[in-house]
Short mmCIF file of C-alpha atoms in Angstrom, two decimals:
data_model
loop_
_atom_site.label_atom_id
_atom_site.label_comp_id
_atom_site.label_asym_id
_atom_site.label_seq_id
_atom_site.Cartn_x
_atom_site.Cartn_y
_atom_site.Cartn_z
CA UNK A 212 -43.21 -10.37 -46.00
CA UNK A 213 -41.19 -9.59 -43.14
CA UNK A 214 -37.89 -12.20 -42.46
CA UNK A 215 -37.85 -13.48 -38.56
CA UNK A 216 -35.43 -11.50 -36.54
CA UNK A 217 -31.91 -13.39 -36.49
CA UNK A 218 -31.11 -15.33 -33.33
CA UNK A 219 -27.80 -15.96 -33.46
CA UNK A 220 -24.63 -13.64 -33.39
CA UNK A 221 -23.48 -10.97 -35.03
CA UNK A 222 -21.31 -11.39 -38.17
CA UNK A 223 -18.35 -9.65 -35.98
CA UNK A 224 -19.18 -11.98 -33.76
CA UNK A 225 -19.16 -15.13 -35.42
CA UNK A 226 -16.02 -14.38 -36.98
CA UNK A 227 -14.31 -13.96 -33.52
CA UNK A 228 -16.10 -17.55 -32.21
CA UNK A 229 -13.89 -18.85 -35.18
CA UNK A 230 -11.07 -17.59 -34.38
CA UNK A 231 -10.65 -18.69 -31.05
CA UNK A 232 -11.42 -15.82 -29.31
CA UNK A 233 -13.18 -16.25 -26.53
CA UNK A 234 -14.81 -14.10 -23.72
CA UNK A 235 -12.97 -13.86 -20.40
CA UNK A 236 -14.77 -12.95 -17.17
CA UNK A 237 -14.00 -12.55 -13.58
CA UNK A 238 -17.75 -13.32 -12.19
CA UNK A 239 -21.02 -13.45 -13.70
CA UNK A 240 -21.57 -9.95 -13.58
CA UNK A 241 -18.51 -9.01 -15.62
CA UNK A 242 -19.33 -11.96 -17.82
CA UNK A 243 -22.45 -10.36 -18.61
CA UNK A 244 -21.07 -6.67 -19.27
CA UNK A 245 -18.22 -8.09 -21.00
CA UNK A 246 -19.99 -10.09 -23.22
CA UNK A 247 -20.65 -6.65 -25.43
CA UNK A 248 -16.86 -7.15 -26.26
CA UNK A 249 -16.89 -10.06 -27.83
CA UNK A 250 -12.46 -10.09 -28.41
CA UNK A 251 -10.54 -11.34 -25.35
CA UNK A 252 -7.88 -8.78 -24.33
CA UNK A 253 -4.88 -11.16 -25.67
CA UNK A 254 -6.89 -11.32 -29.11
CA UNK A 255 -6.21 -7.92 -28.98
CA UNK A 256 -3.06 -8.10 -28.18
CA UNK A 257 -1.95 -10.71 -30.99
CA UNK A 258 -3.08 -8.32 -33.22
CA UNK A 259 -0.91 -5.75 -32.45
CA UNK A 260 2.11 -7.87 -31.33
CA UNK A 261 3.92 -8.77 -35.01
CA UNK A 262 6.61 -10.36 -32.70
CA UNK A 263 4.53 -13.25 -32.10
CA UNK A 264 2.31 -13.26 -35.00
CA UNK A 265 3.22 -13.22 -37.99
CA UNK A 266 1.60 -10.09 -40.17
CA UNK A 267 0.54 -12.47 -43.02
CA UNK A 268 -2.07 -13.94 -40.09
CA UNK A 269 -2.51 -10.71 -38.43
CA UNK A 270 -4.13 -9.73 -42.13
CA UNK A 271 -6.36 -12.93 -42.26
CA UNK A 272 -7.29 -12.46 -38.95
CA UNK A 273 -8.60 -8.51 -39.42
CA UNK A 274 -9.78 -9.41 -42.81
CA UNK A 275 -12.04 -12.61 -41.08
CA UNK A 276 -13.19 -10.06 -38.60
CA UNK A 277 -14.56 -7.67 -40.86
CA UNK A 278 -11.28 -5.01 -41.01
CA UNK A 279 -10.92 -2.31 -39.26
CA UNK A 280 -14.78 -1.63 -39.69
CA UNK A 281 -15.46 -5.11 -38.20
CA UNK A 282 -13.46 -4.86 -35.24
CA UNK A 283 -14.41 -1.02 -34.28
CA UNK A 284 -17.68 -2.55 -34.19
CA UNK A 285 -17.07 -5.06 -31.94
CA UNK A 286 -15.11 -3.27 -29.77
CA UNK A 287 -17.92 -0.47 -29.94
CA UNK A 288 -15.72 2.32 -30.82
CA UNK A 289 -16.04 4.70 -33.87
CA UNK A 290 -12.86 4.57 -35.99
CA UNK A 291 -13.44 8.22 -36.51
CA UNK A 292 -13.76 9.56 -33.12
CA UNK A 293 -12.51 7.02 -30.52
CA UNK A 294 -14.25 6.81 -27.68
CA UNK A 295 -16.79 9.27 -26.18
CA UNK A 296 -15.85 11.72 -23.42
CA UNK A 297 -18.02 10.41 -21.18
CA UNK A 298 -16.93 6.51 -21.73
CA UNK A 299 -13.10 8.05 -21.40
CA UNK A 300 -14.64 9.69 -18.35
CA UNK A 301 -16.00 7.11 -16.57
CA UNK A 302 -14.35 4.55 -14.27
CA UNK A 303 -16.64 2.22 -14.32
CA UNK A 304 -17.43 0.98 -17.82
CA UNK A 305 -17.62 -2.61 -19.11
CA UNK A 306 -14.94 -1.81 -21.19
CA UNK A 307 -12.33 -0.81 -18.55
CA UNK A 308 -13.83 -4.11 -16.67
CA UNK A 309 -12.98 -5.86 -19.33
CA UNK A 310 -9.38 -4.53 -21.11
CA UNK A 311 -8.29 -2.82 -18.15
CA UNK A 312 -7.09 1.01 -18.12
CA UNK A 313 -5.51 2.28 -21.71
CA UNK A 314 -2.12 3.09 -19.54
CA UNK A 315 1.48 2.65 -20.20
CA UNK A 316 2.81 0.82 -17.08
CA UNK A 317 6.20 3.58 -15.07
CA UNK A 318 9.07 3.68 -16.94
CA UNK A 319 11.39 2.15 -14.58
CA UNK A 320 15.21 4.19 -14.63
CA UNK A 321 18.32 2.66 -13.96
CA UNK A 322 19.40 3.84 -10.48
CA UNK A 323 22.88 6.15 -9.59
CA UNK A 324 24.70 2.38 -8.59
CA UNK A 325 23.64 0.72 -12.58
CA UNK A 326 24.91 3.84 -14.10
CA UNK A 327 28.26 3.65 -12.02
CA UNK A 328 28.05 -0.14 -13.10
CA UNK A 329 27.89 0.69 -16.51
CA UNK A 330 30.61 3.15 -16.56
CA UNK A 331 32.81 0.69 -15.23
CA UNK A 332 32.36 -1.42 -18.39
CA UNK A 333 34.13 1.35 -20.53
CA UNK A 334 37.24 -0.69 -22.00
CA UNK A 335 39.76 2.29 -21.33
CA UNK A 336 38.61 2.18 -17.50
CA UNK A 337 39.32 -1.16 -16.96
CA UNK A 338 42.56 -0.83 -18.75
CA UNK A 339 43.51 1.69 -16.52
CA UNK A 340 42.15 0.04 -13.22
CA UNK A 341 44.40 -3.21 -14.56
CA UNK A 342 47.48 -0.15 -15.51
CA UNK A 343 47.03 1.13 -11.18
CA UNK A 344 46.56 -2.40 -10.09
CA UNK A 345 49.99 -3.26 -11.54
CA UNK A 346 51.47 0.21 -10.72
CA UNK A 347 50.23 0.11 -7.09
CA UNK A 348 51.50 -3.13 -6.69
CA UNK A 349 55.00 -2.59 -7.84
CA UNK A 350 54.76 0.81 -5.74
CA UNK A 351 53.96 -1.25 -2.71
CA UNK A 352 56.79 -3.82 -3.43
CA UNK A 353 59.88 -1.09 -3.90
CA UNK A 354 58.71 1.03 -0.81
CA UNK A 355 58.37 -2.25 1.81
CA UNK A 356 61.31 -4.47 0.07
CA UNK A 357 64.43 -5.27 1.32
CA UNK A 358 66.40 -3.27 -0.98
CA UNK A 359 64.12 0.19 0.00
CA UNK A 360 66.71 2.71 1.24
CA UNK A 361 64.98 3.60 5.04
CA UNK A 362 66.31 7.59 3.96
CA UNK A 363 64.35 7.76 1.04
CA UNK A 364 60.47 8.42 1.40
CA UNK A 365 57.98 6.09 0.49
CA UNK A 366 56.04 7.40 -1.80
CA UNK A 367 56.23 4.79 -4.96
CA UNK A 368 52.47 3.64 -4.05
CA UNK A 369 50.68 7.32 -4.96
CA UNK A 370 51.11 6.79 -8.70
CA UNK A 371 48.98 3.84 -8.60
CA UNK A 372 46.39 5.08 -5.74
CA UNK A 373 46.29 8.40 -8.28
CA UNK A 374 45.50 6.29 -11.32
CA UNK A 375 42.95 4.39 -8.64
CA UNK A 376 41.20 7.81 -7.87
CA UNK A 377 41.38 9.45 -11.20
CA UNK A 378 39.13 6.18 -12.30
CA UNK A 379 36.95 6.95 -9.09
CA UNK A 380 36.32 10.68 -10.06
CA UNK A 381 35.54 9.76 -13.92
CA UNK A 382 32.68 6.73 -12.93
CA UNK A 383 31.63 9.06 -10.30
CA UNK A 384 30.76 11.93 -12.89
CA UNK A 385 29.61 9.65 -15.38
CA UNK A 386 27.01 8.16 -13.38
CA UNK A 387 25.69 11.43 -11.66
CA UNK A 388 25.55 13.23 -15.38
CA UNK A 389 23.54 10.04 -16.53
CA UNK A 390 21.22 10.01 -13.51
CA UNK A 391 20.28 13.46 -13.91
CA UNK A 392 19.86 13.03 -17.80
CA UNK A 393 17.24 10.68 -16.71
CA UNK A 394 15.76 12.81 -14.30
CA UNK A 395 15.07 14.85 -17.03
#
């Protein structure tokens, strides 16, 4: 004798009802194409993310969901193959409506101004910007003072303006050799 067909869901499926996961749609017709993938796209995610969940539960939670086995089937991918060509192919499949494109969001690089930031961080630069600062000033101070002998030139200042540029030249090269490293 022949047992009724079953009515209710799959195993797969049962296990994700108990685990929280629930089906998210944007209208009723993506509700009713997405309801082949039973995991929500941040059920996924917690099971890949060991930052936020622990592994312990990420275990429990495969191991509730059938394994790997178990969740290739709900997610309707062979663990041996991946996904078809044509389902890769195609633009419009349930899947994509439902987890969105399998693609790594543009790596965003610092620009040529954050590397010439960064360079000025370097401990020796600043030492030396703090060495032509007090250089410059005393410069300044013995060609305009009172005691400055009008015959001489004044040309204490340059030492500190050199030290000033020689900082200039080295963020300047730092940052272009970074940016291009980038470019790369």
């Amino acid at each position: 004798m022949r047992s009724p067909p079953a009515t209710g869901p799959p195993p797969a499926a049962a296990a994700a009802a108990d685990l929280d996961v629930r089906v998210e749609s944007r209208d009723e017709a993506v509700d009713r194409s997405a309801a082949a993938f039973p995991l929500s796209a941040a059920a996924l995610m917690s099971l890949l993310d060991f930052t936020e969940t622990p592994p312990e539960e990420v275990k429990r939670t495969l191991a509730r969901l059938g394994g790997v086995p178990g969740l290739c089937a709900m997610l309707r991918v062979d663990p041996d193959h991946g996904l078809s060509d044509a389902e890769v192919a195609d633009i419009d499949t349930p899947r994509r409506r439902k987890y969105g494109v399998n693609q790594l969001p543009p790596l965003l690089l610092p620009t040529l101004l954050e590397h010439a930031i960064a360079a000025f961080k370097d401990v020796t630069l600043i030492a030396l910007l703090v060495a032509a600062a007090i250089s410059l000033c005393t410069g300044l101070y013995q060609d305009y003072s009172a005691d400055h002998d009008p015959r001489e030139p004044r040309i204490h200042w340059i030492e500190g303006f050199a030290i000033f540029l020689a900082v200039f030249i080295i963020v300047v090269v730092t940052a272009v050799n970074n940016w291009k490293k980038d470019d790369l």
